[in-house]
Amino acid sequence: MEALFEELKKSPDFKISSGIHAQLLDCYAYNGKLDEAFDQLNIIKQMEGENFSLDESKIVRIVTLLIKSSKLEEALRFLEGKLLNYISLFCLLYYIF
């Protein structure tokens, strides 16, 4: 996937939207690549500004990865200011335990 993405970036006509970066973030988080996921998050922030919002499934996936990486305080900081409904919270607890 990464090789394909790098090849596509060489084309001047290939535009990378924040949506593509969000999908990459999700893919990296799903595969346990925390640093790469946060790299994508930072790119999205640069493109969309600080007030953009991730969908709840990506929030849950990132928080789960942070917790699995023994970064509980970072997970809690990441959740600050983000509203999660009870279903998302249940999913988070399910993934953790």
PDB file of N, CA and C in Angstrom:
ATOM      1  N   MET A   1       0.825  -1.178   0.000  1.00  0.00           N
ATOM      2  CA  MET A   1       0.000   0.000   0.000  1.00  0.00           C
ATOM      3  C   MET A   1       0.873   1.246   0.000  1.00  0.00           C
ATOM      4  N   GLU A   2       1.893   1.248   0.847  1.00  0.00           N
ATOM      5  CA  GLU A   2       2.746   2.430   0.927  1.00  0.00           C
ATOM      6  C   GLU A   2       3.505   2.672  -0.368  1.00  0.00           C
ATOM      7  N   ALA A   3       3.959   1.590  -1.010  1.00  0.00           N
ATOM      8  CA  ALA A   3       4.681   1.727  -2.282  1.00  0.00           C
ATOM      9  C   ALA A   3       3.755   2.300  -3.361  1.00  0.00           C
ATOM     10  N   LEU A   4       2.528   1.825  -3.401  1.00  0.00           N
ATOM     11  CA  LEU A   4       1.555   2.332  -4.361  1.00  0.00           C
ATOM     12  C   LEU A   4       1.280   3.812  -4.102  1.00  0.00           C
ATOM     13  N   PHE A   5       1.098   4.166  -2.852  1.00  0.00           N
ATOM     14  CA  PHE A   5       0.819   5.555  -2.489  1.00  0.00           C
ATOM     15  C   PHE A   5       1.984   6.459  -2.898  1.00  0.00           C
ATOM     16  N   GLU A   6       3.221   6.026  -2.659  1.00  0.00           N
ATOM     17  CA  GLU A   6       4.392   6.817  -3.042  1.00  0.00           C
ATOM     18  C   GLU A   6       4.462   6.977  -4.563  1.00  0.00           C
ATOM     19  N   GLU A   7       4.125   5.925  -5.284  1.00  0.00           N
ATOM     20  CA  GLU A   7       4.129   5.992  -6.743  1.00  0.00           C
ATOM     21  C   GLU A   7       3.069   6.976  -7.240  1.00  0.00           C
ATOM     22  N   LEU A   8       1.891   6.938  -6.652  1.00  0.00           N
ATOM     23  CA  LEU A   8       0.823   7.854  -7.054  1.00  0.00           C
ATOM     24  C   LEU A   8       1.187   9.308  -6.765  1.00  0.00           C
ATOM     25  N   LYS A   9       1.894   9.556  -5.669  1.00  0.00           N
ATOM     26  CA  LYS A   9       2.268  10.927  -5.310  1.00  0.00           C
ATOM     27  C   LYS A   9       3.209  11.558  -6.328  1.00  0.00           C
ATOM     28  N   LYS A  10       3.883  10.746  -7.131  1.00  0.00           N
ATOM     29  CA  LYS A  10       4.810  11.272  -8.133  1.00  0.00           C
ATOM     30  C   LYS A  10       4.074  11.970  -9.280  1.00  0.00           C
ATOM     31  N   SER A  11       2.834  11.615  -9.469  1.00  0.00           N
ATOM     32  CA  SER A  11       2.048  12.206 -10.547  1.00  0.00           C
ATOM     33  C   SER A  11       1.579  13.602 -10.139  1.00  0.00           C
ATOM     34  N   PRO A  12       1.820  14.606 -10.995  1.00  0.00           N
ATOM     35  CA  PRO A  12       1.372  15.975 -10.657  1.00  0.00           C
ATOM     36  C   PRO A  12      -0.149  16.106 -10.619  1.00  0.00           C
ATOM     37  N   ASP A  13      -0.860  15.182 -11.252  1.00  0.00           N
ATOM     38  CA  ASP A  13      -2.318  15.237 -11.282  1.00  0.00           C
ATOM     39  C   ASP A  13      -2.971  14.555 -10.087  1.00  0.00           C
ATOM     40  N   PHE A  14      -2.190  13.840  -9.314  1.00  0.00           N
ATOM     41  CA  PHE A  14      -2.741  13.105  -8.174  1.00  0.00           C
ATOM     42  C   PHE A  14      -2.889  14.042  -6.983  1.00  0.00           C
ATOM     43  N   LYS A  15      -4.109  14.251  -6.568  1.00  0.00           N
ATOM     44  CA  LYS A  15      -4.396  15.110  -5.416  1.00  0.00           C
ATOM     45  C   LYS A  15      -4.784  14.235  -4.232  1.00  0.00           C
ATOM     46  N   ILE A  16      -4.178  14.506  -3.106  1.00  0.00           N
ATOM     47  CA  ILE A  16      -4.440  13.719  -1.905  1.00  0.00           C
ATOM     48  C   ILE A  16      -5.346  14.535  -0.991  1.00  0.00           C
ATOM     49  N   SER A  17      -6.568  14.088  -0.848  1.00  0.00           N
ATOM     50  CA  SER A  17      -7.536  14.813  -0.021  1.00  0.00           C
ATOM     51  C   SER A  17      -7.367  14.430   1.443  1.00  0.00           C
ATOM     52  N   SER A  18      -7.967  15.211   2.293  1.00  0.00           N
ATOM     53  CA  SER A  18      -7.937  14.885   3.724  1.00  0.00           C
ATOM     54  C   SER A  18      -8.658  13.568   3.992  1.00  0.00           C
ATOM     55  N   GLY A  19      -9.638  13.227   3.144  1.00  0.00           N
ATOM     56  CA  GLY A  19     -10.347  11.958   3.281  1.00  0.00           C
ATOM     57  C   GLY A  19      -9.432  10.766   3.047  1.00  0.00           C
ATOM     58  N   ILE A  20      -8.543  10.888   2.062  1.00  0.00           N
ATOM     59  CA  ILE A  20      -7.576   9.817   1.822  1.00  0.00           C
ATOM     60  C   ILE A  20      -6.639   9.693   3.010  1.00  0.00           C
ATOM     61  N   HIS A  21      -6.193  10.823   3.538  1.00  0.00           N
ATOM     62  CA  HIS A  21      -5.321  10.785   4.717  1.00  0.00           C
ATOM     63  C   HIS A  21      -6.044  10.175   5.918  1.00  0.00           C
ATOM     64  N   ALA A  22      -7.344  10.449   6.038  1.00  0.00           N
ATOM     65  CA  ALA A  22      -8.115   9.851   7.137  1.00  0.00           C
ATOM     66  C   ALA A  22      -8.198   8.333   6.978  1.00  0.00           C
ATOM     67  N   GLN A  23      -8.341   7.866   5.745  1.00  0.00           N
ATOM     68  CA  GLN A  23      -8.364   6.426   5.514  1.00  0.00           C
ATOM     69  C   GLN A  23      -7.004   5.800   5.803  1.00  0.00           C
ATOM     70  N   LEU A  24      -5.932   6.497   5.435  1.00  0.00           N
ATOM     71  CA  LEU A  24      -4.585   6.010   5.756  1.00  0.00           C
ATOM     72  C   LEU A  24      -4.379   5.959   7.266  1.00  0.00           C
ATOM     73  N   LEU A  25      -4.832   7.001   7.959  1.00  0.00           N
ATOM     74  CA  LEU A  25      -4.755   7.020   9.425  1.00  0.00           C
ATOM     75  C   LEU A  25      -5.426   5.779   9.995  1.00  0.00           C
ATOM     76  N   ASP A  26      -6.625   5.488   9.520  1.00  0.00           N
ATOM     77  CA  ASP A  26      -7.383   4.345  10.011  1.00  0.00           C
ATOM     78  C   ASP A  26      -6.646   3.037   9.719  1.00  0.00           C
ATOM     79  N   CYS A  27      -6.091   2.938   8.533  1.00  0.00           N
ATOM     80  CA  CYS A  27      -5.358   1.730   8.141  1.00  0.00           C
ATOM     81  C   CYS A  27      -4.120   1.540   9.017  1.00  0.00           C
ATOM     82  N   TYR A  28      -3.367   2.609   9.225  1.00  0.00           N
ATOM     83  CA  TYR A  28      -2.182   2.515  10.087  1.00  0.00           C
ATOM     84  C   TYR A  28      -2.573   2.151  11.517  1.00  0.00           C
ATOM     85  N   ALA A  29      -3.604   2.796  12.031  1.00  0.00           N
ATOM     86  CA  ALA A  29      -4.033   2.506  13.404  1.00  0.00           C
ATOM     87  C   ALA A  29      -4.503   1.060  13.520  1.00  0.00           C
ATOM     88  N   TYR A  30      -5.235   0.579  12.537  1.00  0.00           N
ATOM     89  CA  TYR A  30      -5.726  -0.796  12.549  1.00  0.00           C
ATOM     90  C   TYR A  30      -4.564  -1.799  12.581  1.00  0.00           C
ATOM     91  N   ASN A  31      -3.478  -1.441  11.913  1.00  0.00           N
ATOM     92  CA  ASN A  31      -2.321  -2.332  11.831  1.00  0.00           C
ATOM     93  C   ASN A  31      -1.256  -2.052  12.890  1.00  0.00           C
ATOM     94  N   GLY A  32      -1.610  -1.255  13.888  1.00  0.00           N
ATOM     95  CA  GLY A  32      -0.716  -1.032  15.023  1.00  0.00           C
ATOM     96  C   GLY A  32       0.433  -0.081  14.772  1.00  0.00           C
ATOM     97  N   LYS A  33       0.341   0.737  13.738  1.00  0.00           N
ATOM     98  CA  LYS A  33       1.413   1.676  13.402  1.00  0.00           C
ATOM     99  C   LYS A  33       1.055   3.063  13.940  1.00  0.00           C
ATOM    100  N   LEU A  34       1.337   3.247  15.216  1.00  0.00           N
ATOM    101  CA  LEU A  34       0.929   4.461  15.924  1.00  0.00           C
ATOM    102  C   LEU A  34       1.570   5.721  15.344  1.00  0.00           C
ATOM    103  N   ASP A  35       2.876   5.700  15.136  1.00  0.00           N
ATOM    104  CA  ASP A  35       3.561   6.896  14.629  1.00  0.00           C
ATOM    105  C   ASP A  35       3.034   7.303  13.256  1.00  0.00           C
ATOM    106  N   GLU A  36       2.834   6.325  12.391  1.00  0.00           N
ATOM    107  CA  GLU A  36       2.332   6.616  11.059  1.00  0.00           C
ATOM    108  C   GLU A  36       0.902   7.153  11.111  1.00  0.00           C
ATOM    109  N   ALA A  37       0.099   6.613  12.021  1.00  0.00           N
ATOM    110  CA  ALA A  37      -1.273   7.103  12.180  1.00  0.00           C
ATOM    111  C   ALA A  37      -1.265   8.565  12.607  1.00  0.00           C
ATOM    112  N   PHE A  38      -0.396   8.902  13.555  1.00  0.00           N
ATOM    113  CA  PHE A  38      -0.333  10.292  14.008  1.00  0.00           C
ATOM    114  C   PHE A  38       0.275  11.213  12.956  1.00  0.00           C
ATOM    115  N   ASP A  39       1.163  10.680  12.112  1.00  0.00           N
ATOM    116  CA  ASP A  39       1.661  11.484  10.990  1.00  0.00           C
ATOM    117  C   ASP A  39       0.494  11.891  10.097  1.00  0.00           C
ATOM    118  N   GLN A  40      -0.398  10.938   9.804  1.00  0.00           N
ATOM    119  CA  GLN A  40      -1.562  11.242   8.973  1.00  0.00           C
ATOM    120  C   GLN A  40      -2.494  12.230   9.673  1.00  0.00           C
ATOM    121  N   LEU A  41      -2.656  12.064  10.980  1.00  0.00           N
ATOM    122  CA  LEU A  41      -3.496  12.986  11.753  1.00  0.00           C
ATOM    123  C   LEU A  41      -2.950  14.409  11.659  1.00  0.00           C
ATOM    124  N   ASN A  42      -1.644  14.552  11.755  1.00  0.00           N
ATOM    125  CA  ASN A  42      -1.036  15.883  11.662  1.00  0.00           C
ATOM    126  C   ASN A  42      -1.215  16.483  10.273  1.00  0.00           C
ATOM    127  N   ILE A  43      -1.134  15.659   9.238  1.00  0.00           N
ATOM    128  CA  ILE A  43      -1.368  16.149   7.875  1.00  0.00           C
ATOM    129  C   ILE A  43      -2.813  16.639   7.740  1.00  0.00           C
ATOM    130  N   ILE A  44      -3.744  15.879   8.289  1.00  0.00           N
ATOM    131  CA  ILE A  44      -5.160  16.280   8.229  1.00  0.00           C
ATOM    132  C   ILE A  44      -5.364  17.604   8.960  1.00  0.00           C
ATOM    133  N   LYS A  45      -4.732  17.756  10.116  1.00  0.00           N
ATOM    134  CA  LYS A  45      -4.848  19.008  10.867  1.00  0.00           C
ATOM    135  C   LYS A  45      -4.315  20.184  10.059  1.00  0.00           C
ATOM    136  N   GLN A  46      -3.207  19.963   9.339  1.00  0.00           N
ATOM    137  CA  GLN A  46      -2.650  21.029   8.503  1.00  0.00           C
ATOM    138  C   GLN A  46      -3.607  21.392   7.373  1.00  0.00           C
ATOM    139  N   MET A  47      -4.257  20.389   6.812  1.00  0.00           N
ATOM    140  CA  MET A  47      -5.160  20.633   5.686  1.00  0.00           C
ATOM    141  C   MET A  47      -6.492  21.243   6.122  1.00  0.00           C
ATOM    142  N   GLU A  48      -7.031  20.751   7.224  1.00  0.00           N
ATOM    143  CA  GLU A  48      -8.391  21.116   7.639  1.00  0.00           C
ATOM    144  C   GLU A  48      -8.439  22.112   8.794  1.00  0.00           C
ATOM    145  N   GLY A  49      -7.329  22.308   9.480  1.00  0.00           N
ATOM    146  CA  GLY A  49      -7.323  23.158  10.656  1.00  0.00           C
ATOM    147  C   GLY A  49      -7.567  22.333  11.913  1.00  0.00           C
ATOM    148  N   GLU A  50      -7.380  22.933  13.043  1.00  0.00           N
ATOM    149  CA  GLU A  50      -7.475  22.232  14.327  1.00  0.00           C
ATOM    150  C   GLU A  50      -8.899  21.824  14.691  1.00  0.00           C
ATOM    151  N   ASN A  51      -9.894  22.457  14.091  1.00  0.00           N
ATOM    152  CA  ASN A  51     -11.278  22.200  14.494  1.00  0.00           C
ATOM    153  C   ASN A  51     -11.969  21.095  13.698  1.00  0.00           C
ATOM    154  N   PHE A  52     -11.214  20.352  12.890  1.00  0.00           N
ATOM    155  CA  PHE A  52     -11.835  19.264  12.147  1.00  0.00           C
ATOM    156  C   PHE A  52     -12.235  18.160  13.125  1.00  0.00           C
ATOM    157  N   SER A  53     -13.075  17.258  12.675  1.00  0.00           N
ATOM    158  CA  SER A  53     -13.462  16.169  13.569  1.00  0.00           C
ATOM    159  C   SER A  53     -13.297  14.829  12.865  1.00  0.00           C
ATOM    160  N   LEU A  54     -12.697  13.911  13.579  1.00  0.00           N
ATOM    161  CA  LEU A  54     -12.592  12.530  13.106  1.00  0.00           C
ATOM    162  C   LEU A  54     -13.885  11.813  13.437  1.00  0.00           C
ATOM    163  N   ASP A  55     -14.223  10.816  12.632  1.00  0.00           N
ATOM    164  CA  ASP A  55     -15.406  10.044  12.996  1.00  0.00           C
ATOM    165  C   ASP A  55     -15.066   9.146  14.191  1.00  0.00           C
ATOM    166  N   GLU A  56     -16.101   8.714  14.849  1.00  0.00           N
ATOM    167  CA  GLU A  56     -15.928   8.001  16.118  1.00  0.00           C
ATOM    168  C   GLU A  56     -15.153   6.702  15.971  1.00  0.00           C
ATOM    169  N   SER A  57     -15.294   6.015  14.855  1.00  0.00           N
ATOM    170  CA  SER A  57     -14.569   4.752  14.700  1.00  0.00           C
ATOM    171  C   SER A  57     -13.063   4.985  14.673  1.00  0.00           C
ATOM    172  N   LYS A  58     -12.627   6.074  14.050  1.00  0.00           N
ATOM    173  CA  LYS A  58     -11.196   6.383  14.019  1.00  0.00           C
ATOM    174  C   LYS A  58     -10.710   6.821  15.396  1.00  0.00           C
ATOM    175  N   ILE A  59     -11.531   7.568  16.110  1.00  0.00           N
ATOM    176  CA  ILE A  59     -11.175   7.966  17.478  1.00  0.00           C
ATOM    177  C   ILE A  59     -10.988   6.730  18.344  1.00  0.00           C
ATOM    178  N   VAL A  60     -11.943   5.811  18.262  1.00  0.00           N
ATOM    179  CA  VAL A  60     -11.867   4.582  19.058  1.00  0.00           C
ATOM    180  C   VAL A  60     -10.628   3.788  18.680  1.00  0.00           C
ATOM    181  N   ARG A  61     -10.337   3.684  17.387  1.00  0.00           N
ATOM    182  CA  ARG A  61      -9.183   2.912  16.939  1.00  0.00           C
ATOM    183  C   ARG A  61      -7.870   3.522  17.448  1.00  0.00           C
ATOM    184  N   ILE A  62      -7.745   4.842  17.380  1.00  0.00           N
ATOM    185  CA  ILE A  62      -6.521   5.506  17.841  1.00  0.00           C
ATOM    186  C   ILE A  62      -6.377   5.353  19.352  1.00  0.00           C
ATOM    187  N   VAL A  63      -7.457   5.573  20.078  1.00  0.00           N
ATOM    188  CA  VAL A  63      -7.403   5.457  21.537  1.00  0.00           C
ATOM    189  C   VAL A  63      -7.060   4.024  21.942  1.00  0.00           C
ATOM    190  N   THR A  64      -7.637   3.062  21.267  1.00  0.00           N
ATOM    191  CA  THR A  64      -7.336   1.658  21.545  1.00  0.00           C
ATOM    192  C   THR A  64      -5.862   1.375  21.320  1.00  0.00           C
ATOM    193  N   LEU A  65      -5.315   1.869  20.226  1.00  0.00           N
ATOM    194  CA  LEU A  65      -3.899   1.657  19.933  1.00  0.00           C
ATOM    195  C   LEU A  65      -3.016   2.342  20.974  1.00  0.00           C
ATOM    196  N   LEU A  66      -3.385   3.538  21.382  1.00  0.00           N
ATOM    197  CA  LEU A  66      -2.610   4.219  22.430  1.00  0.00           C
ATOM    198  C   LEU A  66      -2.601   3.403  23.716  1.00  0.00           C
ATOM    199  N   ILE A  67      -3.753   2.885  24.096  1.00  0.00           N
ATOM    200  CA  ILE A  67      -3.837   2.095  25.326  1.00  0.00           C
ATOM    201  C   ILE A  67      -3.028   0.805  25.191  1.00  0.00           C
ATOM    202  N   LYS A  68      -3.146   0.136  24.050  1.00  0.00           N
ATOM    203  CA  LYS A  68      -2.372  -1.081  23.833  1.00  0.00           C
ATOM    204  C   LYS A  68      -0.870  -0.808  23.807  1.00  0.00           C
ATOM    205  N   SER A  69      -0.503   0.440  23.512  1.00  0.00           N
ATOM    206  CA  SER A  69       0.900   0.843  23.496  1.00  0.00           C
ATOM    207  C   SER A  69       1.338   1.401  24.844  1.00  0.00           C
ATOM    208  N   SER A  70       0.517   1.160  25.875  1.00  0.00           N
ATOM    209  CA  SER A  70       0.802   1.618  27.246  1.00  0.00           C
ATOM    210  C   SER A  70       0.908   3.133  27.344  1.00  0.00           C
ATOM    211  N   LYS A  71       0.064   3.829  26.602  1.00  0.00           N
ATOM    212  CA  LYS A  71       0.053   5.289  26.624  1.00  0.00           C
ATOM    213  C   LYS A  71      -1.321   5.778  27.064  1.00  0.00           C
ATOM    214  N   LEU A  72      -1.704   5.369  28.267  1.00  0.00           N
ATOM    215  CA  LEU A  72      -3.032   5.684  28.789  1.00  0.00           C
ATOM    216  C   LEU A  72      -3.250   7.186  28.917  1.00  0.00           C
ATOM    217  N   GLU A  73      -2.259   7.911  29.444  1.00  0.00           N
ATOM    218  CA  GLU A  73      -2.436   9.358  29.605  1.00  0.00           C
ATOM    219  C   GLU A  73      -2.618  10.045  28.259  1.00  0.00           C
ATOM    220  N   GLU A  74      -1.861   9.612  27.248  1.00  0.00           N
ATOM    221  CA  GLU A  74      -2.031  10.180  25.906  1.00  0.00           C
ATOM    222  C   GLU A  74      -3.415   9.862  25.358  1.00  0.00           C
ATOM    223  N   ALA A  75      -3.896   8.661  25.645  1.00  0.00           N
ATOM    224  CA  ALA A  75      -5.242   8.272  25.192  1.00  0.00           C
ATOM    225  C   ALA A  75      -6.288   9.184  25.823  1.00  0.00           C
ATOM    226  N   LEU A  76      -6.152   9.450  27.110  1.00  0.00           N
ATOM    227  CA  LEU A  76      -7.109  10.325  27.792  1.00  0.00           C
ATOM    228  C   LEU A  76      -7.025  11.749  27.249  1.00  0.00           C
ATOM    229  N   ARG A  77      -5.799  12.232  26.985  1.00  0.00           N
ATOM    230  CA  ARG A  77      -5.649  13.577  26.413  1.00  0.00           C
ATOM    231  C   ARG A  77      -6.272  13.641  25.012  1.00  0.00           C
ATOM    232  N   PHE A  78      -6.107  12.566  24.254  1.00  0.00           N
ATOM    233  CA  PHE A  78      -6.676  12.530  22.913  1.00  0.00           C
ATOM    234  C   PHE A  78      -8.196  12.606  22.964  1.00  0.00           C
ATOM    235  N   LEU A  79      -8.777  11.993  23.987  1.00  0.00           N
ATOM    236  CA  LEU A  79     -10.236  11.993  24.120  1.00  0.00           C
ATOM    237  C   LEU A  79     -10.792  13.318  24.622  1.00  0.00           C
ATOM    238  N   GLU A  80      -9.954  14.143  25.256  1.00  0.00           N
ATOM    239  CA  GLU A  80     -10.449  15.411  25.792  1.00  0.00           C
ATOM    240  C   GLU A  80     -11.085  16.241  24.684  1.00  0.00           C
ATOM    241  N   GLY A  81     -12.259  16.707  24.952  1.00  0.00           N
ATOM    242  CA  GLY A  81     -12.954  17.564  24.002  1.00  0.00           C
ATOM    243  C   GLY A  81     -13.664  16.826  22.886  1.00  0.00           C
ATOM    244  N   LYS A  82     -13.530  15.519  22.843  1.00  0.00           N
ATOM    245  CA  LYS A  82     -14.224  14.744  21.815  1.00  0.00           C
ATOM    246  C   LYS A  82     -15.432  14.078  22.447  1.00  0.00           C
ATOM    247  N   LEU A  83     -16.555  14.214  21.807  1.00  0.00           N
ATOM    248  CA  LEU A  83     -17.773  13.610  22.320  1.00  0.00           C
ATOM    249  C   LEU A  83     -17.909  12.201  21.777  1.00  0.00           C
ATOM    250  N   LEU A  84     -18.062  11.273  22.668  1.00  0.00           N
ATOM    251  CA  LEU A  84     -18.305   9.893  22.264  1.00  0.00           C
ATOM    252  C   LEU A  84     -19.655   9.472  22.807  1.00  0.00           C
ATOM    253  N   ASN A  85     -20.458   8.863  21.976  1.00  0.00           N
ATOM    254  CA  ASN A  85     -21.714   8.361  22.508  1.00  0.00           C
ATOM    255  C   ASN A  85     -21.463   7.036  23.225  1.00  0.00           C
ATOM    256  N   TYR A  86     -22.463   6.513  23.875  1.00  0.00           N
ATOM    257  CA  TYR A  86     -22.299   5.309  24.680  1.00  0.00           C
ATOM    258  C   TYR A  86     -21.906   4.092  23.853  1.00  0.00           C
ATOM    259  N   ILE A  87     -22.370   4.019  22.623  1.00  0.00           N
ATOM    260  CA  ILE A  87     -22.001   2.883  21.771  1.00  0.00           C
ATOM    261  C   ILE A  87     -20.509   2.917  21.486  1.00  0.00           C
ATOM    262  N   SER A  88     -19.970   4.088  21.189  1.00  0.00           N
ATOM    263  CA  SER A  88     -18.543   4.205  20.932  1.00  0.00           C
ATOM    264  C   SER A  88     -17.735   3.860  22.171  1.00  0.00           C
ATOM    265  N   LEU A  89     -18.203   4.309  23.312  1.00  0.00           N
ATOM    266  CA  LEU A  89     -17.498   3.993  24.556  1.00  0.00           C
ATOM    267  C   LEU A  89     -17.520   2.494  24.806  1.00  0.00           C
ATOM    268  N   PHE A  90     -18.660   1.855  24.545  1.00  0.00           N
ATOM    269  CA  PHE A  90     -18.753   0.410  24.698  1.00  0.00           C
ATOM    270  C   PHE A  90     -17.774  -0.293  23.754  1.00  0.00           C
ATOM    271  N   CYS A  91     -17.709   0.184  22.500  1.00  0.00           N
ATOM    272  CA  CYS A  91     -16.782  -0.408  21.528  1.00  0.00           C
ATOM    273  C   CYS A  91     -15.341  -0.249  21.989  1.00  0.00           C
ATOM    274  N   LEU A  92     -15.009   0.906  22.525  1.00  0.00           N
ATOM    275  CA  LEU A  92     -13.658   1.140  23.037  1.00  0.00           C
ATOM    276  C   LEU A  92     -13.336   0.143  24.138  1.00  0.00           C
ATOM    277  N   LEU A  93     -14.245  -0.009  25.090  1.00  0.00           N
ATOM    278  CA  LEU A  93     -14.007  -0.942  26.190  1.00  0.00           C
ATOM    279  C   LEU A  93     -13.918  -2.373  25.673  1.00  0.00           C
ATOM    280  N   TYR A  94     -14.708  -2.710  24.671  1.00  0.00           N
ATOM    281  CA  TYR A  94     -14.662  -4.042  24.084  1.00  0.00           C
ATOM    282  C   TYR A  94     -13.290  -4.327  23.474  1.00  0.00           C
ATOM    283  N   TYR A  95     -12.753  -3.352  22.714  1.00  0.00           N
ATOM    284  CA  TYR A  95     -11.445  -3.539  22.070  1.00  0.00           C
ATOM    285  C   TYR A  95     -10.329  -3.663  23.105  1.00  0.00           C
ATOM    286  N   ILE A  96     -10.445  -2.908  24.191  1.00  0.00           N
ATOM    287  CA  ILE A  96      -9.388  -2.912  25.196  1.00  0.00           C
ATOM    288  C   ILE A  96      -9.367  -4.226  25.953  1.00  0.00           C
ATOM    289  N   PHE A  97     -10.549  -4.720  26.298  1.00  0.00           N
ATOM    290  CA  PHE A  97     -10.625  -5.930  27.125  1.00  0.00           C
ATOM    291  C   PHE A  97     -11.009  -7.079  26.267  1.00  0.00           C
TER     292      PHE A  97
END
